[in-house]
Amino acid sequence: MNRFALAVSTGIARVTEAALGPYQTAMIRIGFSATWLLFLLREFPHRQELYGPDGPWSWNLAEQLISLNGAFTALMWSNGQFWFETVYVLAVVSSVLLLLGWRTRAMSVLFMVGVLSLQNRSIFMGDGGDNVLHLMCIYLVFTRCGQVWSLDERRARRTREAHARGEHVVDRVGPALWGVLGLGLVSSVFLDRLSGDWVVPALLWALWLAQALWWAVGRFTRSGQSRIMLDVVANIVHNGALLVIMAEACLIYATAGWYKIQGSRWQDGTAVYYPLHLESFSPWPALADLLSANGVMVMLVTYGTVAVQVAFPFTLFNRRVKNALLAAMITEHAVIAVVLGLPFFSLAMIAADSVFLPTSFLRRLSDGAARVRGLLWARLAGGDGPGAGLLGPGGPKGRPTPEGHRTPGRPGPPTEPGSARPPRPADRPGDDPGDPGDPENPGHRHVGFPA
């Protein structure tokens, strides 16, 4: 009983004191924002046909459908060309800024609005990856996805350094940005633009009010207890959203695998042969013919695909098997992108798979990117590379500084078994009563998934 109570208390402490998986959530942020950005840029010459007011799926047809399903889309607020171009450009800009990790909480909200607005405007434009992106953009707004590999992390580190020097730092950009977003939200309500389904408008209001509460508590309260409580709630929401993302990815593979088992072509081992010879999915006919020429290869790929998709959810508790199947699935999606000509579907699925990547691998990836960046900078500048950047913030070899993502005032877990707990830094963003801090990066200890 004592062991059980200890395990429960340890689990509760881990969930409440830290936003888990900083590297994994950064990969999700980068992966989905890059996928959407590349899609928007690729289809920019064809944007009128896909989502424009005079496209094949006209504004009137979309209005009739949305009046029935109540889906959220800002493109239906006006049928003017200027409004369409504005929404499309804002979708591109929000994707770029989310990719860079600038004001990730606000940009994740704008990213969600852009994805829902375009996809709900023309529901027939997509290849399967749009469904994954549709769901993940909603989950992403609940995560603290700017802890690492972001401009937010660099700003938080510089704020800590300024506090350590005794300087007073006040963030004016964040409140101004959320003020503009609040004004836009109020205007849309006043103009009766949010009269459809209540879920997305309620989510937008909840996010704005939560951010306003965070700012007000940091700005007007002298005690740190209120900020600690808000930070605990934010950690719980982040970890819950991360769990939902993992469950969603497992559900996608499990349902795909079990549905394949019921198909006769998957049962006889020939299912992979047929899409290779469809004109719509054959950008490289010679390559498709080469892959389908070997019957044994077709059979192995067919059965292997089903086996991997069905087995993957059951392998999460075994790191080695999970990592092996994860590598197989990422390779499979890369092959699909090239052979079947579905790059955005594959990128979306690889971004979803990245939530399961081991932290040790992602740290080595960060170190390698930081070294390459340093070498490139040294070649361009004729000297040593910078000591910090997006992929190498603060610590040696480009790793995050040891003072990471932990709730202020709460002791963190040991960095290694048997080691002493890391000391709490004296100055962090939000420690100054006049500084509300940053809810995305309050300067806590980074906690990742085990490799």
Tab-separated table of C-alpha atoms in Angstrom:
chain	number	residue	atom	x	y	z
A	1	MET	CA	0.000	0.000	0.000
A	2	ASN	CA	2.853	2.360	0.819
A	3	ARG	CA	4.450	1.593	-2.544
A	4	PHE	CA	1.183	2.321	-4.303
A	5	ALA	CA	0.694	5.601	-2.453
A	6	LEU	CA	4.286	6.582	-3.228
A	7	ALA	CA	3.843	5.766	-6.909
A	8	VAL	CA	0.621	7.789	-7.075
A	9	SER	CA	2.167	10.790	-5.319
A	10	THR	CA	5.212	10.626	-7.587
A	11	GLY	CA	3.005	10.501	-10.659
A	12	ILE	CA	0.917	13.447	-9.491
A	13	ALA	CA	4.050	15.460	-8.744
A	14	ARG	CA	5.503	14.684	-12.153
A	15	VAL	CA	2.334	15.692	-13.982
A	16	THR	CA	1.754	18.904	-12.030
A	17	GLU	CA	5.271	20.269	-11.614
A	18	ALA	CA	6.508	19.970	-15.198
A	19	ALA	CA	5.339	20.285	-18.780
A	20	LEU	CA	6.541	16.923	-20.062
A	21	GLY	CA	8.036	16.161	-23.442
A	22	PRO	CA	9.439	19.594	-24.397
A	23	TYR	CA	11.362	18.170	-27.355
A	24	GLN	CA	8.435	16.083	-28.554
A	25	THR	CA	5.991	18.995	-28.429
A	26	ALA	CA	8.537	21.157	-30.256
A	27	MET	CA	8.735	18.496	-32.973
A	28	ILE	CA	4.945	18.490	-33.251
A	29	ARG	CA	4.894	22.283	-33.496
A	30	ILE	CA	7.606	22.374	-36.144
A	31	GLY	CA	6.258	19.375	-38.063
A	32	PHE	CA	2.649	20.483	-38.442
A	33	SER	CA	3.410	24.164	-39.004
A	34	ALA	CA	5.971	23.220	-41.689
A	35	THR	CA	3.496	20.825	-43.326
A	36	TRP	CA	0.771	23.454	-43.494
A	37	LEU	CA	3.178	26.171	-44.612
A	38	LEU	CA	4.574	24.052	-47.445
A	39	PHE	CA	1.060	23.140	-48.544
A	40	LEU	CA	-0.053	26.793	-48.607
A	41	LEU	CA	3.036	27.841	-50.552
A	42	ARG	CA	2.731	24.917	-52.957
A	43	GLU	CA	-0.915	25.722	-53.674
A	44	PHE	CA	-0.499	29.494	-53.704
A	45	PRO	CA	-0.894	29.713	-57.517
A	46	HIS	CA	-4.054	27.576	-57.224
A	47	ARG	CA	-5.517	29.153	-54.077
A	48	GLN	CA	-8.465	30.670	-55.946
A	49	GLU	CA	-9.580	27.292	-57.290
A	50	LEU	CA	-9.136	25.594	-53.921
A	51	TYR	CA	-10.557	28.109	-51.458
A	52	GLY	CA	-11.466	31.282	-53.362
A	53	PRO	CA	-14.997	32.740	-53.427
A	54	ASP	CA	-15.320	31.972	-57.153
A	55	GLY	CA	-13.776	28.489	-57.059
A	56	PRO	CA	-15.533	25.252	-58.113
A	57	TRP	CA	-16.819	24.861	-54.543
A	58	SER	CA	-18.390	28.288	-54.609
A	59	TRP	CA	-19.104	30.572	-51.690
A	60	ASN	CA	-22.856	29.848	-51.960
A	61	LEU	CA	-22.336	26.071	-51.861
A	62	ALA	CA	-20.028	26.398	-48.857
A	63	GLU	CA	-22.573	28.641	-47.121
A	64	GLN	CA	-25.306	26.043	-47.563
A	65	LEU	CA	-23.120	23.270	-46.144
A	66	ILE	CA	-21.891	25.328	-43.181
A	67	SER	CA	-25.453	26.346	-42.353
A	68	LEU	CA	-26.101	22.634	-41.807
A	69	ASN	CA	-22.938	21.490	-40.004
A	70	GLY	CA	-22.054	24.758	-38.207
A	71	ALA	CA	-18.340	24.397	-38.950
A	72	PHE	CA	-16.063	27.309	-38.067
A	73	THR	CA	-14.415	29.179	-40.937
A	74	ALA	CA	-13.440	32.834	-41.069
A	75	LEU	CA	-13.571	32.730	-44.872
A	76	MET	CA	-17.372	32.694	-44.709
A	77	TRP	CA	-17.477	36.047	-42.927
A	78	SER	CA	-17.225	37.764	-46.318
A	79	ASN	CA	-17.216	36.725	-49.963
A	80	GLY	CA	-14.857	39.511	-50.974
A	81	GLN	CA	-11.547	38.859	-52.671
A	82	PHE	CA	-9.629	41.092	-50.260
A	83	TRP	CA	-10.888	39.159	-47.244
A	84	PHE	CA	-9.916	35.844	-48.826
A	85	GLU	CA	-6.399	37.068	-49.578
A	86	THR	CA	-6.074	38.441	-46.036
A	87	VAL	CA	-7.044	35.154	-44.409
A	88	TYR	CA	-4.724	33.181	-46.699
A	89	VAL	CA	-1.759	35.469	-45.990
A	90	LEU	CA	-2.455	35.384	-42.242
A	91	ALA	CA	-2.484	31.584	-42.408
A	92	VAL	CA	0.943	31.652	-44.067
A	93	VAL	CA	2.371	34.200	-41.605
A	94	SER	CA	1.059	32.362	-38.539
A	95	SER	CA	2.595	29.119	-39.844
A	96	VAL	CA	5.994	30.784	-40.279
A	97	LEU	CA	5.923	32.371	-36.816
A	98	LEU	CA	4.752	29.152	-35.153
A	99	LEU	CA	7.517	27.271	-36.946
A	100	LEU	CA	10.059	29.737	-35.529
A	101	GLY	CA	8.446	29.595	-32.085
A	102	TRP	CA	7.598	33.299	-31.773
A	103	ARG	CA	4.800	33.871	-29.237
A	104	THR	CA	3.823	30.265	-29.658
A	105	ARG	CA	0.613	30.407	-27.616
A	106	ALA	CA	-0.854	33.244	-29.704
A	107	MET	CA	0.506	31.834	-32.952
A	108	SER	CA	-0.917	28.379	-32.209
A	109	VAL	CA	-4.349	29.990	-31.864
A	110	LEU	CA	-3.964	31.851	-35.175
A	111	PHE	CA	-2.588	28.668	-36.749
A	112	MET	CA	-5.701	26.781	-35.638
A	113	VAL	CA	-7.960	29.525	-36.991
A	114	GLY	CA	-6.135	29.421	-40.342
A	115	VAL	CA	-6.315	25.639	-40.664
A	116	LEU	CA	-10.001	25.431	-39.725
A	117	SER	CA	-10.938	28.400	-41.898
A	118	LEU	CA	-9.413	26.994	-45.079
A	119	GLN	CA	-10.225	23.335	-44.559
A	120	ASN	CA	-13.847	23.917	-43.517
A	121	ARG	CA	-14.310	26.290	-46.450
A	122	SER	CA	-13.537	23.521	-48.994
A	123	ILE	CA	-13.969	20.135	-47.383
A	124	PHE	CA	-13.101	18.152	-50.518
A	125	MET	CA	-9.532	19.438	-50.746
A	126	GLY	CA	-7.252	16.988	-48.974
A	127	ASP	CA	-5.510	13.634	-49.064
A	128	GLY	CA	-6.014	12.261	-45.544
A	129	GLY	CA	-3.232	14.272	-43.974
A	130	ASP	CA	-5.631	17.216	-43.714
A	131	ASN	CA	-7.738	15.239	-41.216
A	132	VAL	CA	-4.703	14.680	-38.999
A	133	LEU	CA	-3.728	18.338	-39.260
A	134	HIS	CA	-7.307	19.388	-38.513
A	135	LEU	CA	-7.272	17.555	-35.188
A	136	MET	CA	-3.706	18.295	-34.178
A	137	CYS	CA	-4.018	22.051	-34.688
A	138	ILE	CA	-6.705	22.049	-31.981
A	139	TYR	CA	-4.668	19.944	-29.564
A	140	LEU	CA	-1.609	22.107	-30.162
A	141	VAL	CA	-3.143	25.223	-28.578
A	142	PHE	CA	-3.242	23.440	-25.209
A	143	THR	CA	0.467	22.590	-25.181
A	144	ARG	CA	3.547	24.518	-24.141
A	145	CYS	CA	5.217	23.834	-27.436
A	146	GLY	CA	7.824	26.608	-27.260
A	147	GLN	CA	9.983	25.285	-24.430
A	148	VAL	CA	12.862	24.399	-26.744
A	149	TRP	CA	13.918	25.176	-30.316
A	150	SER	CA	12.008	28.448	-30.371
A	151	LEU	CA	12.405	32.208	-30.224
A	152	ASP	CA	10.283	32.097	-27.062
A	153	GLU	CA	12.903	29.954	-25.337
A	154	ARG	CA	15.649	32.359	-26.359
A	155	ARG	CA	13.621	35.320	-25.099
A	156	ALA	CA	12.971	33.571	-21.779
A	157	ARG	CA	16.666	32.778	-21.380
A	158	ARG	CA	17.661	36.362	-22.085
A	159	THR	CA	15.076	37.541	-19.560
A	160	ARG	CA	16.573	35.242	-16.924
A	161	GLU	CA	20.012	36.624	-17.676
A	162	ALA	CA	18.712	40.190	-17.399
A	163	HIS	CA	17.087	39.404	-14.032
A	164	ALA	CA	20.353	37.875	-12.848
A	165	ARG	CA	22.049	41.186	-13.637
A	166	GLY	CA	19.381	43.015	-11.651
A	167	GLU	CA	17.675	44.506	-14.696
A	168	HIS	CA	13.926	45.016	-14.881
A	169	VAL	CA	12.327	43.507	-18.021
A	170	VAL	CA	8.772	44.298	-19.041
A	171	ASP	CA	7.085	42.457	-21.890
A	172	ARG	CA	4.916	44.834	-23.894
A	173	VAL	CA	4.597	42.828	-27.108
A	174	GLY	CA	2.699	39.923	-25.560
A	175	PRO	CA	-0.089	41.959	-23.911
A	176	ALA	CA	-0.397	44.132	-27.034
A	177	LEU	CA	-0.693	41.047	-29.264
A	178	TRP	CA	-3.362	39.465	-27.088
A	179	GLY	CA	-5.135	42.820	-26.872
A	180	VAL	CA	-5.396	42.917	-30.657
A	181	LEU	CA	-6.655	39.330	-30.702
A	182	GLY	CA	-9.220	40.183	-28.030
A	183	LEU	CA	-10.395	43.165	-30.051
A	184	GLY	CA	-10.824	40.942	-33.092
A	185	LEU	CA	-12.768	38.400	-31.029
A	186	VAL	CA	-15.095	41.066	-29.627
A	187	SER	CA	-15.619	42.504	-33.109
A	188	SER	CA	-16.536	39.106	-34.533
A	189	VAL	CA	-19.108	38.621	-31.769
A	190	PHE	CA	-20.520	42.132	-32.271
A	191	LEU	CA	-20.853	41.492	-36.022
A	192	ASP	CA	-22.463	38.068	-35.360
A	193	ARG	CA	-19.734	36.113	-37.136
A	194	LEU	CA	-19.566	33.325	-34.533
A	195	SER	CA	-23.156	32.128	-34.775
A	196	GLY	CA	-22.359	28.565	-35.867
A	197	ASP	CA	-21.182	25.714	-33.682
A	198	TRP	CA	-20.232	26.954	-30.212
A	199	VAL	CA	-17.109	24.808	-29.655
A	200	VAL	CA	-14.465	26.860	-31.487
A	201	PRO	CA	-15.781	30.274	-30.282
A	202	ALA	CA	-15.895	28.960	-26.708
A	203	LEU	CA	-12.341	27.670	-27.068
A	204	LEU	CA	-11.146	31.048	-28.391
A	205	TRP	CA	-12.781	32.899	-25.508
A	206	ALA	CA	-11.407	30.424	-22.945
A	207	LEU	CA	-7.869	30.823	-24.293
A	208	TRP	CA	-8.093	34.616	-24.323
A	209	LEU	CA	-9.536	34.793	-20.800
A	210	ALA	CA	-6.893	32.375	-19.495
A	211	GLN	CA	-4.143	34.524	-20.973
A	212	ALA	CA	-5.731	37.674	-19.524
A	213	LEU	CA	-5.928	36.003	-16.105
A	214	TRP	CA	-2.259	34.999	-16.308
A	215	TRP	CA	-1.251	38.563	-17.143
A	216	ALA	CA	-3.468	40.101	-14.440
A	217	VAL	CA	-2.192	37.756	-11.727
A	218	GLY	CA	1.412	38.431	-12.673
A	219	ARG	CA	0.864	42.163	-12.938
A	220	PHE	CA	-1.251	42.968	-9.878
A	221	THR	CA	-0.592	40.277	-7.240
A	222	ARG	CA	2.377	40.402	-4.904
A	223	SER	CA	2.257	36.800	-3.733
A	224	GLY	CA	3.693	34.075	-5.934
A	225	GLN	CA	1.141	31.469	-4.855
A	226	SER	CA	-1.437	32.480	-7.454
A	227	ARG	CA	1.101	32.216	-10.251
A	228	ILE	CA	2.227	28.839	-8.963
A	229	MET	CA	-1.361	27.592	-9.056
A	230	LEU	CA	-1.893	28.855	-12.603
A	231	ASP	CA	1.352	27.234	-13.660
A	232	VAL	CA	0.270	23.899	-12.175
A	233	VAL	CA	-3.007	24.110	-14.114
A	234	ALA	CA	-1.113	24.940	-17.317
A	235	ASN	CA	1.183	21.936	-16.781
A	236	ILE	CA	-1.790	19.622	-16.273
A	237	VAL	CA	-3.485	20.928	-19.430
A	238	HIS	CA	-0.255	20.543	-21.414
A	239	ASN	CA	0.330	16.985	-20.236
A	240	GLY	CA	-3.293	16.057	-20.861
A	241	ALA	CA	-3.111	17.415	-24.415
A	242	LEU	CA	0.131	15.518	-24.995
A	243	LEU	CA	-1.562	12.312	-23.839
A	244	VAL	CA	-4.483	12.971	-26.213
A	245	ILE	CA	-2.069	13.491	-29.124
A	246	MET	CA	-0.383	10.173	-28.366
A	247	ALA	CA	-3.728	8.397	-28.053
A	248	GLU	CA	-4.896	9.942	-31.331
A	249	ALA	CA	-1.807	8.698	-33.165
A	250	CYS	CA	-2.278	5.200	-31.735
A	251	LEU	CA	-5.955	5.243	-32.692
A	252	ILE	CA	-5.130	6.237	-36.274
A	253	TYR	CA	-2.743	3.310	-36.704
A	254	ALA	CA	-4.915	0.799	-34.852
A	255	THR	CA	-8.053	1.551	-36.870
A	256	ALA	CA	-6.105	1.626	-40.147
A	257	GLY	CA	-4.504	-1.733	-39.363
A	258	TRP	CA	-7.696	-3.492	-38.272
A	259	TYR	CA	-9.633	-2.190	-41.269
A	260	LYS	CA	-6.899	-3.471	-43.579
A	261	ILE	CA	-7.143	-6.921	-42.046
A	262	GLN	CA	-10.786	-7.133	-43.175
A	263	GLY	CA	-9.894	-6.463	-46.827
A	264	SER	CA	-9.389	-9.424	-49.165
A	265	ARG	CA	-6.482	-7.779	-51.014
A	266	TRP	CA	-4.647	-7.237	-47.729
A	267	GLN	CA	-5.355	-10.828	-46.732
A	268	ASP	CA	-3.882	-12.285	-49.924
A	269	GLY	CA	-0.861	-9.940	-49.817
A	270	THR	CA	-1.473	-7.985	-53.036
A	271	ALA	CA	-2.972	-4.688	-51.764
A	272	VAL	CA	0.201	-2.644	-52.236
A	273	TYR	CA	0.370	-3.568	-55.931
A	274	TYR	CA	-2.780	-1.719	-57.024
A	275	PRO	CA	-2.136	1.893	-55.873
A	276	LEU	CA	1.271	1.712	-57.556
A	277	HIS	CA	-0.529	1.468	-60.898
A	278	LEU	CA	-3.138	4.183	-60.388
A	279	GLU	CA	-2.461	7.175	-62.617
A	280	SER	CA	-3.381	9.621	-59.841
A	281	PHE	CA	-0.782	8.094	-57.508
A	282	SER	CA	2.068	7.412	-59.922
A	283	PRO	CA	4.317	10.475	-60.256
A	284	TRP	CA	7.190	8.102	-61.094
A	285	PRO	CA	5.750	5.232	-63.175
A	286	ALA	CA	9.140	3.623	-63.753
A	287	LEU	CA	9.813	3.499	-60.020
A	288	ALA	CA	6.344	2.109	-59.319
A	289	ASP	CA	6.873	-0.611	-61.936
A	290	LEU	CA	10.223	-1.497	-60.404
A	291	LEU	CA	8.767	-1.850	-56.918
A	292	SER	CA	5.751	-3.872	-58.036
A	293	ALA	CA	7.706	-6.217	-60.312
A	294	ASN	CA	8.788	-8.420	-57.416
A	295	GLY	CA	5.831	-10.376	-56.038
A	296	VAL	CA	7.645	-11.375	-52.864
A	297	MET	CA	8.469	-7.751	-52.134
A	298	VAL	CA	4.841	-6.722	-52.633
A	299	MET	CA	3.664	-9.469	-50.280
A	300	LEU	CA	6.204	-8.559	-47.570
A	301	VAL	CA	5.345	-4.849	-47.728
A	302	THR	CA	1.606	-5.609	-47.630
A	303	TYR	CA	1.776	-7.890	-44.612
A	304	GLY	CA	4.449	-5.782	-42.944
A	305	THR	CA	2.299	-2.639	-43.168
A	306	VAL	CA	-0.623	-4.355	-41.467
A	307	ALA	CA	1.563	-5.935	-38.796
A	308	VAL	CA	3.297	-2.668	-37.906
A	309	GLN	CA	0.071	-0.651	-37.719
A	310	VAL	CA	-1.753	-3.204	-35.588
A	311	ALA	CA	1.185	-3.883	-33.279
A	312	PHE	CA	2.447	-0.334	-32.715
A	313	PRO	CA	0.036	0.714	-29.914
A	314	PHE	CA	0.987	-2.416	-27.961
A	315	THR	CA	4.728	-1.737	-28.177
A	316	LEU	CA	4.761	1.639	-26.386
A	317	PHE	CA	5.852	-0.015	-23.147
A	318	ASN	CA	8.932	-1.558	-24.747
A	319	ARG	CA	11.317	1.159	-25.850
A	320	ARG	CA	13.423	-0.891	-28.237
A	321	VAL	CA	10.528	-2.473	-30.100
A	322	LYS	CA	8.659	0.835	-30.167
A	323	ASN	CA	11.640	2.675	-31.624
A	324	ALA	CA	12.143	-0.023	-34.271
A	325	LEU	CA	8.502	0.111	-35.389
A	326	LEU	CA	8.580	3.905	-35.273
A	327	ALA	CA	11.560	3.953	-37.630
A	328	ALA	CA	9.724	1.528	-39.933
A	329	MET	CA	6.588	3.708	-40.013
A	330	ILE	CA	8.531	6.916	-40.673
A	331	THR	CA	10.391	5.149	-43.495
A	332	GLU	CA	7.103	3.893	-44.899
A	333	HIS	CA	5.631	7.401	-44.954
A	334	ALA	CA	8.762	8.756	-46.614
A	335	VAL	CA	8.394	6.113	-49.339
A	336	ILE	CA	4.695	6.971	-49.747
A	337	ALA	CA	5.614	10.643	-50.178
A	338	VAL	CA	7.946	9.824	-53.069
A	339	VAL	CA	6.393	6.793	-54.740
A	340	LEU	CA	2.691	7.703	-54.442
A	341	GLY	CA	3.149	11.469	-54.635
A	342	LEU	CA	1.525	12.251	-51.257
A	343	PRO	CA	4.120	14.478	-49.564
A	344	PHE	CA	1.782	16.448	-47.300
A	345	PHE	CA	-0.023	13.352	-46.052
A	346	SER	CA	3.331	11.782	-45.243
A	347	LEU	CA	4.647	14.919	-43.549
A	348	ALA	CA	1.521	15.124	-41.383
A	349	MET	CA	1.859	11.498	-40.301
A	350	ILE	CA	5.589	11.839	-39.623
A	351	ALA	CA	4.826	14.919	-37.497
A	352	ALA	CA	2.285	12.868	-35.536
A	353	ASP	CA	4.800	10.023	-35.156
A	354	SER	CA	7.400	12.414	-33.745
A	355	VAL	CA	5.565	12.564	-30.414
A	356	PHE	CA	7.008	9.084	-29.740
A	357	LEU	CA	10.614	9.903	-30.626
A	358	PRO	CA	13.037	9.328	-27.708
A	359	THR	CA	14.407	12.402	-25.976
A	360	SER	CA	17.999	11.189	-26.282
A	361	PHE	CA	17.675	11.067	-30.075
A	362	LEU	CA	16.130	14.539	-30.218
A	363	ARG	CA	18.898	15.942	-28.020
A	364	ARG	CA	21.545	14.456	-30.286
A	365	LEU	CA	19.667	15.949	-33.227
A	366	SER	CA	19.730	19.323	-31.484
A	367	ASP	CA	23.449	19.018	-30.780
A	368	GLY	CA	24.207	18.139	-34.386
A	369	ALA	CA	22.108	21.009	-35.713
A	370	ALA	CA	23.814	23.417	-33.299
A	371	ARG	CA	27.258	22.280	-34.467
A	372	VAL	CA	26.293	22.654	-38.120
A	373	ARG	CA	24.856	26.089	-37.428
A	374	GLY	CA	28.033	27.100	-35.625
A	375	LEU	CA	30.219	25.934	-38.499
A	376	LEU	CA	28.096	27.751	-41.053
A	377	TRP	CA	28.127	30.917	-38.972
A	378	ALA	CA	31.886	30.659	-38.566
A	379	ARG	CA	32.330	30.355	-42.337
A	380	LEU	CA	30.046	33.307	-43.036
A	381	ALA	CA	31.309	35.569	-40.253
A	382	GLY	CA	34.938	34.495	-40.381
A	383	GLY	CA	34.988	33.695	-36.684
A	384	ASP	CA	33.443	31.547	-33.972
A	385	GLY	CA	29.751	30.795	-34.138
A	386	PRO	CA	27.306	32.274	-31.709
A	387	GLY	CA	26.908	30.644	-28.352
A	388	ALA	CA	23.138	30.444	-28.499
A	389	GLY	CA	20.353	30.192	-30.990
A	390	LEU	CA	17.114	28.461	-31.812
A	391	LEU	CA	18.602	24.957	-31.754
A	392	GLY	CA	21.299	25.517	-29.183
A	393	PRO	CA	19.912	27.576	-26.315
A	394	GLY	CA	22.132	28.292	-23.383
A	395	GLY	CA	23.894	25.119	-22.414
A	396	PRO	CA	26.891	23.160	-23.675
A	397	LYS	CA	26.546	21.429	-27.013
A	398	GLY	CA	23.417	23.426	-27.669
A	399	ARG	CA	21.307	21.780	-24.957
A	400	PRO	CA	18.876	23.738	-22.835
A	401	THR	CA	20.149	25.212	-19.605
A	402	PRO	CA	19.622	23.067	-16.510
A	403	GLU	CA	17.118	25.468	-14.985
A	404	GLY	CA	14.205	24.233	-16.996
A	405	HIS	CA	10.490	23.827	-16.909
A	406	ARG	CA	9.471	23.439	-13.252
A	407	THR	CA	6.743	25.178	-11.316
A	408	PRO	CA	8.286	28.036	-9.283
A	409	GLY	CA	8.569	27.179	-5.629
A	410	ARG	CA	8.134	23.429	-6.135
A	411	PRO	CA	11.111	21.057	-5.860
A	412	GLY	CA	11.943	19.224	-9.025
A	413	PRO	CA	12.982	15.609	-9.463
A	414	PRO	CA	16.688	14.698	-9.386
A	415	THR	CA	18.472	15.018	-12.701
A	416	GLU	CA	20.027	11.559	-12.201
A	417	PRO	CA	19.100	8.740	-9.821
A	418	GLY	CA	20.536	9.517	-6.425
A	419	SER	CA	21.663	13.016	-7.326
A	420	ALA	CA	20.737	16.174	-5.501
A	421	ARG	CA	17.813	18.195	-6.736
A	422	PRO	CA	18.748	21.066	-9.000
A	423	PRO	CA	18.765	24.413	-7.222
A	424	ARG	CA	16.002	26.851	-8.041
A	425	PRO	CA	17.302	29.917	-9.844
A	426	ALA	CA	16.981	33.125	-7.902
A	427	ASP	CA	15.582	35.107	-10.813
A	428	ARG	CA	13.112	33.941	-13.415
A	429	PRO	CA	10.592	35.628	-15.657
A	430	GLY	CA	7.659	36.345	-13.377
A	431	ASP	CA	9.685	36.468	-10.140
A	432	ASP	CA	9.549	40.241	-10.316
A	433	PRO	CA	6.094	41.336	-9.028
A	434	GLY	CA	5.979	43.885	-11.821
A	435	ASP	CA	6.576	41.299	-14.523
A	436	PRO	CA	3.744	38.852	-15.289
A	437	GLY	CA	6.225	36.473	-16.930
A	438	ASP	CA	5.555	34.237	-19.884
A	439	PRO	CA	3.036	31.397	-19.566
A	440	GLU	CA	4.697	29.625	-22.482
A	441	ASN	CA	8.200	29.642	-20.987
A	442	PRO	CA	8.174	30.518	-17.281
A	443	GLY	CA	11.693	29.127	-16.974
A	444	HIS	CA	11.104	25.649	-15.648
A	445	ARG	CA	13.135	22.484	-15.822
A	446	HIS	CA	12.839	20.557	-19.075
A	447	VAL	CA	11.475	17.080	-18.541
A	448	GLY	CA	11.412	14.696	-21.493
A	449	PHE	CA	10.273	11.163	-22.163
A	450	PRO	CA	12.803	8.406	-21.531
A	451	ALA	CA	14.570	7.074	-24.565
